mmCIF file of C-alpha atoms in Angstrom:
data_model
loop_
_atom_site.group_PDB
_atom_site.id
_atom_site.type_symbol
_atom_site.label_atom_id
_atom_site.label_comp_id
_atom_site.label_asym_id
_atom_site.label_seq_id
_atom_site.Cartn_x
_atom_site.Cartn_y
_atom_site.Cartn_z
ATOM 1 C CA MET A 1 90.966 -60.157 48.260
ATOM 2 C CA LEU A 2 91.837 -60.334 51.932
ATOM 3 C CA ILE A 3 91.108 -56.938 53.000
ATOM 4 C CA LEU A 4 92.755 -56.393 57.022
ATOM 5 C CA SER A 5 90.817 -53.235 58.306
ATOM 6 C CA GLY A 6 92.183 -51.537 60.803
ATOM 7 C CA ARG A 7 91.277 -50.354 64.842
ATOM 8 C CA THR A 8 87.782 -49.997 65.746
ATOM 9 C CA GLU A 9 86.291 -51.318 61.891
ATOM 10 C CA TYR A 10 84.351 -54.259 61.698
ATOM 11 C CA ALA A 11 83.600 -55.931 58.109
ATOM 12 C CA GLU A 12 79.673 -54.258 57.270
ATOM 13 C CA LYS A 13 81.993 -50.812 56.937
ATOM 14 C CA TYR A 14 84.187 -52.765 53.679
ATOM 15 C CA GLY A 15 80.785 -53.632 52.284
ATOM 16 C CA GLU A 16 80.149 -51.012 49.738
ATOM 17 C CA ALA A 17 83.566 -51.637 48.885
ATOM 18 C CA ALA A 18 83.252 -54.662 48.612
ATOM 19 C CA LEU A 19 80.716 -54.578 46.163
ATOM 20 C CA ALA A 20 82.728 -51.746 43.716
ATOM 21 C CA LEU A 21 85.742 -54.234 44.115
ATOM 22 C CA GLN A 22 83.264 -57.591 42.338
ATOM 23 C CA ALA A 23 81.512 -55.218 39.918
ATOM 24 C CA ALA A 24 85.815 -55.333 38.584
ATOM 25 C CA GLY A 25 86.458 -58.923 38.794
ATOM 26 C CA PHE A 26 87.256 -59.620 42.612
ATOM 27 C CA SER A 27 85.766 -61.494 45.222
ATOM 28 C CA ALA A 28 86.589 -60.610 49.180
ATOM 29 C CA ALA A 29 87.118 -61.692 52.626
ATOM 30 C CA THR A 30 87.691 -60.207 55.321
ATOM 31 C CA ILE A 31 87.544 -61.099 59.517
ATOM 32 C CA ASP A 32 86.734 -58.637 62.389
ATOM 33 C CA TRP A 33 89.836 -59.002 64.893
ATOM 34 C CA ARG A 34 89.666 -60.091 68.687
ATOM 35 C CA GLY A 35 88.513 -57.170 70.579
ATOM 36 C CA GLN A 36 86.642 -55.702 67.527
ATOM 37 C CA GLY A 37 83.340 -55.526 65.639
ATOM 38 C CA LEU A 38 81.264 -58.708 65.587
ATOM 39 C CA SER A 39 84.360 -60.368 67.171
ATOM 40 C CA GLN A 40 84.756 -61.164 71.256
ATOM 41 C CA ARG A 41 85.497 -58.892 73.762
ATOM 42 C CA LEU A 42 88.924 -59.264 75.676
ATOM 43 C CA LEU A 43 87.617 -57.708 78.605
ATOM 44 C CA PRO A 44 84.539 -56.593 81.089
ATOM 45 C CA ASP A 45 83.777 -53.453 79.339
ATOM 46 C CA PRO A 46 82.689 -54.194 75.297
ATOM 47 C CA ARG A 47 84.385 -50.138 74.261
ATOM 48 C CA LYS A 48 88.264 -50.705 75.765
ATOM 49 C CA GLY A 49 89.803 -51.196 72.091
ATOM 50 C CA HIS A 50 92.696 -53.844 73.748
ATOM 51 C CA VAL A 51 94.832 -56.261 72.732
ATOM 52 C CA SER A 52 97.134 -58.603 74.981
ATOM 53 C CA ARG A 53 99.572 -58.978 72.279
ATOM 54 C CA PHE A 54 100.005 -57.817 68.713
ATOM 55 C CA THR A 55 101.070 -60.994 67.498
ATOM 56 C CA ASP A 56 97.628 -62.687 68.766
ATOM 57 C CA TYR A 57 96.502 -60.252 65.476
ATOM 58 C CA GLN A 58 98.490 -62.486 62.938
ATOM 59 C CA LEU A 59 96.176 -65.994 64.791
ATOM 60 C CA ASP A 60 92.829 -64.048 63.444
ATOM 61 C CA LEU A 61 94.302 -63.702 59.799
ATOM 62 C CA ALA A 62 95.625 -66.825 59.841
ATOM 63 C CA ALA A 63 92.043 -68.421 60.671
ATOM 64 C CA LEU A 64 90.985 -66.341 58.124
ATOM 65 C CA THR A 65 93.352 -68.315 55.935
ATOM 66 C CA ALA A 66 92.689 -71.190 57.073
ATOM 67 C CA GLU A 67 89.137 -70.902 55.617
ATOM 68 C CA LEU A 68 90.459 -70.286 52.229
ATOM 69 C CA ARG A 69 92.086 -72.964 51.389
ATOM 70 C CA ALA A 70 89.051 -74.953 50.210
ATOM 71 C CA PRO A 71 88.723 -75.536 46.453
ATOM 72 C CA GLU A 72 86.474 -72.911 45.523
ATOM 73 C CA PHE A 73 88.019 -70.714 47.343
ATOM 74 C CA PRO A 74 91.459 -71.256 43.457
ATOM 75 C CA GLY A 75 93.265 -67.986 44.187
ATOM 76 C CA PRO A 76 95.265 -66.206 43.106
ATOM 77 C CA PHE A 77 94.878 -63.783 46.417
ATOM 78 C CA PHE A 78 95.738 -60.405 47.003
ATOM 79 C CA LEU A 79 95.950 -58.198 50.185
ATOM 80 C CA LEU A 80 93.868 -55.222 50.377
ATOM 81 C CA ALA A 81 94.743 -53.529 54.048
ATOM 82 C CA HIS A 82 93.933 -50.454 55.699
ATOM 83 C CA SER A 83 95.427 -48.493 58.965
ATOM 84 C CA MET A 84 96.401 -51.320 61.592
ATOM 85 C CA GLY A 85 95.265 -53.978 59.012
ATOM 86 C CA GLY A 86 98.894 -52.618 56.957
ATOM 87 C CA ALA A 87 100.902 -53.894 60.329
ATOM 88 C CA ILE A 88 99.623 -57.214 60.395
ATOM 89 C CA ALA A 89 99.517 -57.629 56.547
ATOM 90 C CA LEU A 90 103.259 -56.672 56.291
ATOM 91 C CA ARG A 91 104.089 -59.236 59.259
ATOM 92 C CA ALA A 92 102.416 -62.093 57.952
ATOM 93 C CA LEU A 93 103.678 -60.566 54.365
ATOM 94 C CA ALA A 94 107.813 -61.193 56.035
ATOM 95 C CA GLU A 95 106.656 -64.791 57.801
ATOM 96 C CA GLY A 96 105.482 -65.837 54.754
ATOM 97 C CA LEU A 97 101.388 -65.008 54.018
ATOM 98 C CA SER A 98 101.456 -66.197 50.003
ATOM 99 C CA VAL A 99 99.521 -63.003 47.929
ATOM 100 C CA ARG A 100 100.066 -62.078 44.234
ATOM 101 C CA ALA A 101 100.025 -58.349 45.491
ATOM 102 C CA ALA A 102 99.516 -56.294 48.555
ATOM 103 C CA ALA A 103 97.718 -52.753 48.124
ATOM 104 C CA PHE A 104 98.145 -50.548 51.084
ATOM 105 C CA LEU A 105 95.447 -47.665 52.732
ATOM 106 C CA ALA A 106 97.144 -45.162 54.644
ATOM 107 C CA PRO A 107 99.662 -48.545 56.718
ATOM 108 C CA MET A 108 100.164 -48.239 60.478
ATOM 109 C CA TRP A 109 103.539 -48.360 60.875
ATOM 110 C CA GLY A 110 104.137 -46.353 62.830
ATOM 111 C CA ILE A 111 102.002 -44.087 64.548
ATOM 112 C CA ARG A 112 101.962 -40.295 64.802
ATOM 113 C CA MET A 113 101.556 -39.283 68.337
ATOM 114 C CA PRO A 114 100.310 -36.424 69.888
ATOM 115 C CA ALA A 115 102.719 -33.673 70.702
ATOM 116 C CA PRO A 116 102.875 -34.191 74.537
ATOM 117 C CA ILE A 117 103.438 -37.864 74.513
ATOM 118 C CA GLY A 118 107.411 -37.278 75.061
ATOM 119 C CA GLY A 119 109.991 -40.238 74.942
ATOM 120 C CA LEU A 120 109.829 -40.245 78.771
ATOM 121 C CA ALA A 121 105.864 -41.014 78.719
ATOM 122 C CA LEU A 122 106.247 -43.251 76.320
ATOM 123 C CA GLN A 123 108.996 -45.432 78.090
ATOM 124 C CA SER A 124 105.859 -44.996 81.675
ATOM 125 C CA LEU A 125 103.700 -45.714 78.985
ATOM 126 C CA ALA A 126 105.264 -49.128 78.296
ATOM 127 C CA ALA A 127 106.087 -50.028 81.971
ATOM 128 C CA ALA A 128 102.376 -49.315 82.866
ATOM 129 C CA ALA A 129 101.969 -52.224 80.192
ATOM 130 C CA ARG A 130 103.526 -54.447 82.376
ATOM 131 C CA THR A 131 100.689 -54.472 85.289
ATOM 132 C CA PRO A 132 96.959 -54.225 85.778
ATOM 133 C CA LEU A 133 97.177 -51.000 84.111
ATOM 134 C CA ALA A 134 97.496 -52.191 80.739
ATOM 135 C CA ALA A 135 93.475 -52.225 80.886
ATOM 136 C CA HIS A 136 93.421 -49.040 81.217
ATOM 137 C CA TYR A 137 92.303 -46.460 78.575
ATOM 138 C CA ALA A 138 95.178 -45.115 77.366
ATOM 139 C CA PRO A 139 95.585 -41.148 78.426
ATOM 140 C CA PRO A 140 93.551 -38.726 75.938
ATOM 141 C CA PRO A 141 94.533 -37.502 73.192
ATOM 142 C CA ALA A 142 95.681 -40.815 73.170
ATOM 143 C CA GLY A 143 92.830 -42.593 74.032
ATOM 144 C CA GLY A 144 89.950 -42.241 76.417
ATOM 145 C CA ALA A 145 86.059 -43.922 76.409
ATOM 146 C CA ALA A 146 84.227 -41.264 73.713
ATOM 147 C CA PRO A 147 82.160 -43.716 70.899
ATOM 148 C CA SER A 148 84.447 -43.733 67.215
ATOM 149 C CA PHE A 149 82.159 -41.994 65.814
ATOM 150 C CA ARG A 150 80.091 -38.894 67.269
ATOM 151 C CA ILE A 151 78.395 -36.248 64.416
ATOM 152 C CA ALA A 152 79.237 -33.686 66.599
ATOM 153 C CA ASP A 153 82.681 -34.480 66.203
ATOM 154 C CA PHE A 154 83.416 -33.835 63.284
ATOM 155 C CA ALA A 155 84.564 -30.657 62.233
ATOM 156 C CA GLY A 156 88.411 -30.998 63.319
ATOM 157 C CA ASN A 157 87.985 -35.164 62.901
ATOM 158 C CA PRO A 158 91.420 -36.948 61.458
ATOM 159 C CA LEU A 159 89.810 -39.189 59.523
ATOM 160 C CA THR A 160 87.751 -38.354 56.706
ATOM 161 C CA SER A 161 86.087 -33.884 55.342
ATOM 162 C CA ASP A 162 83.253 -35.727 54.109
ATOM 163 C CA PRO A 163 80.608 -34.781 56.306
ATOM 164 C CA ARG A 164 78.335 -37.165 54.505
ATOM 165 C CA ARG A 165 80.069 -40.074 54.825
ATOM 166 C CA TRP A 166 80.677 -38.937 58.806
ATOM 167 C CA ARG A 167 77.242 -39.055 59.465
ATOM 168 C CA GLU A 168 76.303 -42.542 57.860
ATOM 169 C CA MET A 169 78.911 -43.952 59.821
ATOM 170 C CA ALA A 170 77.812 -42.164 63.270
ATOM 171 C CA ASP A 171 74.384 -43.214 62.148
ATOM 172 C CA TYR A 172 75.375 -46.526 61.842
ATOM 173 C CA LEU A 173 77.006 -47.020 64.996
ATOM 174 C CA CYS A 174 73.965 -45.692 66.784
ATOM 175 C CA ALA A 175 71.943 -47.816 65.769
ATOM 176 C CA CYS A 176 74.171 -51.491 66.108
ATOM 177 C CA PRO A 177 75.671 -50.210 69.180
ATOM 178 C CA ASP A 178 77.866 -53.492 69.309
ATOM 179 C CA ARG A 179 80.457 -52.813 66.506
ATOM 180 C CA ASP A 180 81.806 -49.953 67.919
ATOM 181 C CA ILE A 181 84.881 -49.681 70.403
ATOM 182 C CA ALA A 182 86.186 -46.915 72.106
ATOM 183 C CA GLY A 183 90.001 -45.407 72.732
ATOM 184 C CA PRO A 184 92.535 -47.764 73.453
ATOM 185 C CA THR A 185 93.280 -49.345 76.784
ATOM 186 C CA ILE A 186 97.334 -48.762 77.570
ATOM 187 C CA GLY A 187 97.693 -51.749 76.416
ATOM 188 C CA TRP A 188 97.459 -51.581 73.065
ATOM 189 C CA LEU A 189 98.801 -48.503 72.666
ATOM 190 C CA ALA A 190 102.565 -49.870 74.381
ATOM 191 C CA GLU A 191 101.828 -53.595 72.019
ATOM 192 C CA ALA A 192 100.913 -51.245 68.938
ATOM 193 C CA LEU A 193 104.002 -49.054 69.052
ATOM 194 C CA ALA A 194 106.325 -51.262 70.003
ATOM 195 C CA GLU A 195 104.861 -53.950 66.927
ATOM 196 C CA CYS A 196 105.440 -50.664 64.502
ATOM 197 C CA ARG A 197 109.715 -50.650 66.314
ATOM 198 C CA ALA A 198 109.911 -54.777 65.693
ATOM 199 C CA LEU A 199 108.121 -54.170 61.612
ATOM 200 C CA ARG A 200 110.896 -51.696 60.718
ATOM 201 C CA SER A 201 113.794 -54.386 61.456
ATOM 202 C CA LEU A 202 111.790 -56.627 58.842
ATOM 203 C CA PRO A 203 112.755 -56.828 55.138
ATOM 204 C CA SER A 204 110.161 -55.827 52.532
ATOM 205 C CA PRO A 205 108.265 -58.675 51.457
ATOM 206 C CA SER A 206 109.378 -59.543 47.602
ATOM 207 C CA LEU A 207 105.931 -58.749 46.130
ATOM 208 C CA PRO A 208 104.206 -55.571 43.717
ATOM 209 C CA ALA A 209 102.731 -52.986 46.337
ATOM 210 C CA LEU A 210 100.946 -49.721 46.307
ATOM 211 C CA ILE A 211 100.840 -47.446 49.342
ATOM 212 C CA LEU A 212 97.938 -45.077 48.872
ATOM 213 C CA THR A 213 98.047 -42.365 51.944
ATOM 214 C CA GLY A 214 95.891 -38.456 52.077
ATOM 215 C CA GLY A 215 97.879 -35.603 51.635
ATOM 216 C CA GLN A 216 95.570 -34.864 55.201
ATOM 217 C CA GLU A 217 97.202 -37.627 57.396
ATOM 218 C CA ARG A 218 96.842 -37.445 60.597
ATOM 219 C CA ILE A 219 96.972 -40.667 62.667
ATOM 220 C CA VAL A 220 99.483 -42.747 61.385
ATOM 221 C CA SER A 221 103.390 -41.563 60.469
ATOM 222 C CA ARG A 222 104.173 -40.893 57.091
ATOM 223 C CA THR A 223 107.996 -40.896 57.433
ATOM 224 C CA ALA A 224 108.068 -44.728 58.224
ATOM 225 C CA ILE A 225 105.683 -44.926 55.672
ATOM 226 C CA ARG A 226 108.456 -43.267 53.028
ATOM 227 C CA HIS A 227 111.353 -45.211 55.113
ATOM 228 C CA ARG A 228 109.378 -48.685 54.215
ATOM 229 C CA LEU A 229 108.663 -46.911 50.355
ATOM 230 C CA ALA A 230 112.054 -47.005 50.393
ATOM 231 C CA ALA A 231 113.885 -50.268 51.057
ATOM 232 C CA TRP A 232 110.192 -52.096 49.098
ATOM 233 C CA PRO A 233 111.751 -51.944 44.807
ATOM 234 C CA GLU A 234 108.813 -53.324 44.146
ATOM 235 C CA ALA A 235 106.408 -50.334 45.954
ATOM 236 C CA PHE A 236 104.678 -47.728 44.628
ATOM 237 C CA CYS A 237 103.288 -44.579 46.174
ATOM 238 C CA HIS A 238 100.161 -42.416 45.609
ATOM 239 C CA GLU A 239 98.605 -39.407 47.323
ATOM 240 C CA GLU A 240 95.234 -37.310 47.575
ATOM 241 C CA PRO A 241 95.803 -34.194 48.681
ATOM 242 C CA GLU A 242 93.166 -33.734 49.903
ATOM 243 C CA ALA A 243 92.198 -36.848 51.666
ATOM 244 C CA ALA A 244 92.888 -37.545 55.798
ATOM 245 C CA HIS A 245 93.173 -41.103 56.816
ATOM 246 C CA GLU A 246 90.090 -42.804 55.615
ATOM 247 C CA LEU A 247 90.129 -43.151 51.733
ATOM 248 C CA LEU A 248 87.481 -44.801 51.270
ATOM 249 C CA MET A 249 85.781 -42.952 53.862
ATOM 250 C CA GLU A 250 85.688 -39.541 51.963
ATOM 251 C CA CYS A 251 84.067 -37.871 49.449
ATOM 252 C CA GLN A 252 82.382 -39.966 45.947
ATOM 253 C CA GLU A 253 85.237 -38.878 43.862
ATOM 254 C CA ILE A 254 88.226 -40.017 46.179
ATOM 255 C CA ARG A 255 86.766 -43.213 47.822
ATOM 256 C CA ASP A 256 85.765 -43.903 43.410
ATOM 257 C CA SER A 257 89.298 -43.937 42.558
ATOM 258 C CA THR A 258 91.040 -45.129 45.387
ATOM 259 C CA LEU A 259 89.324 -48.343 44.995
ATOM 260 C CA ALA A 260 89.884 -48.077 40.945
ATOM 261 C CA ARG A 261 93.765 -47.648 41.483
ATOM 262 C CA VAL A 262 93.494 -50.668 43.917
ATOM 263 C CA ALA A 263 91.740 -52.955 40.762
ATOM 264 C CA ARG A 264 94.415 -51.563 37.818
ATOM 265 C CA PHE A 265 96.968 -52.519 40.025
ATOM 266 C CA PHE A 266 96.282 -56.007 40.665
ATOM 267 C CA ARG A 267 94.790 -56.762 37.069
ATOM 268 C CA ALA A 268 97.991 -55.690 36.083
ATOM 269 C CA ALA A 269 99.772 -58.478 38.258
ATOM 270 C CA LEU A 270 97.606 -61.066 37.284
#
């Protein structure tokens, strides 16, 4: 199973999920995308979430899949993608990535922009991304220099309703600050928005897909997910009403039911 993580994430964050999937009969492989986790940073300030071109992530995915062509990895392969990983996965599938089935957790096929950022502001953002301003943090509330997890920021956060898992992530990143990044740069945000627009015109892959979302989603566009679902005959969607953006960081019941759904879906595709 290829696990494609979201922005700010790192391989260790999926350790618990990988063990659960292993118990269900699946091995797992993942990667730290360029600019995050323990991969090389792209700017002198290692906290900035940046990418030069969104399609550069396809090079990272290609590097991962190249490692899995060895005889000890005979397949079949499946795909589990979260948030930004969902955008990377959709393009890769459209361009020929071969997997038996794919599961998406809150896929970033559109970004739910804060209300103050309107059409004119988005045009200014795209223009700024073509200048040295691309390496600057995107302005709040979209960006900023704050770490991705701080214990004091739990109230009102858009990621999880579970205080225990929030505290675990905050404690981990306090102990391992080299895994953490802060907000996105102007360049990352402009590239991500452009990629989401480009994905709308891609045909849906011809393979079974499971899309899992949270009823309290506030980061990715639920409208974009519905549009893709309507254009993907082999895709099925399930919503966890009480979950936010990160279903695998929710309470144990939601996390376990999410992984069980994924495992059942993949076994049915064998």
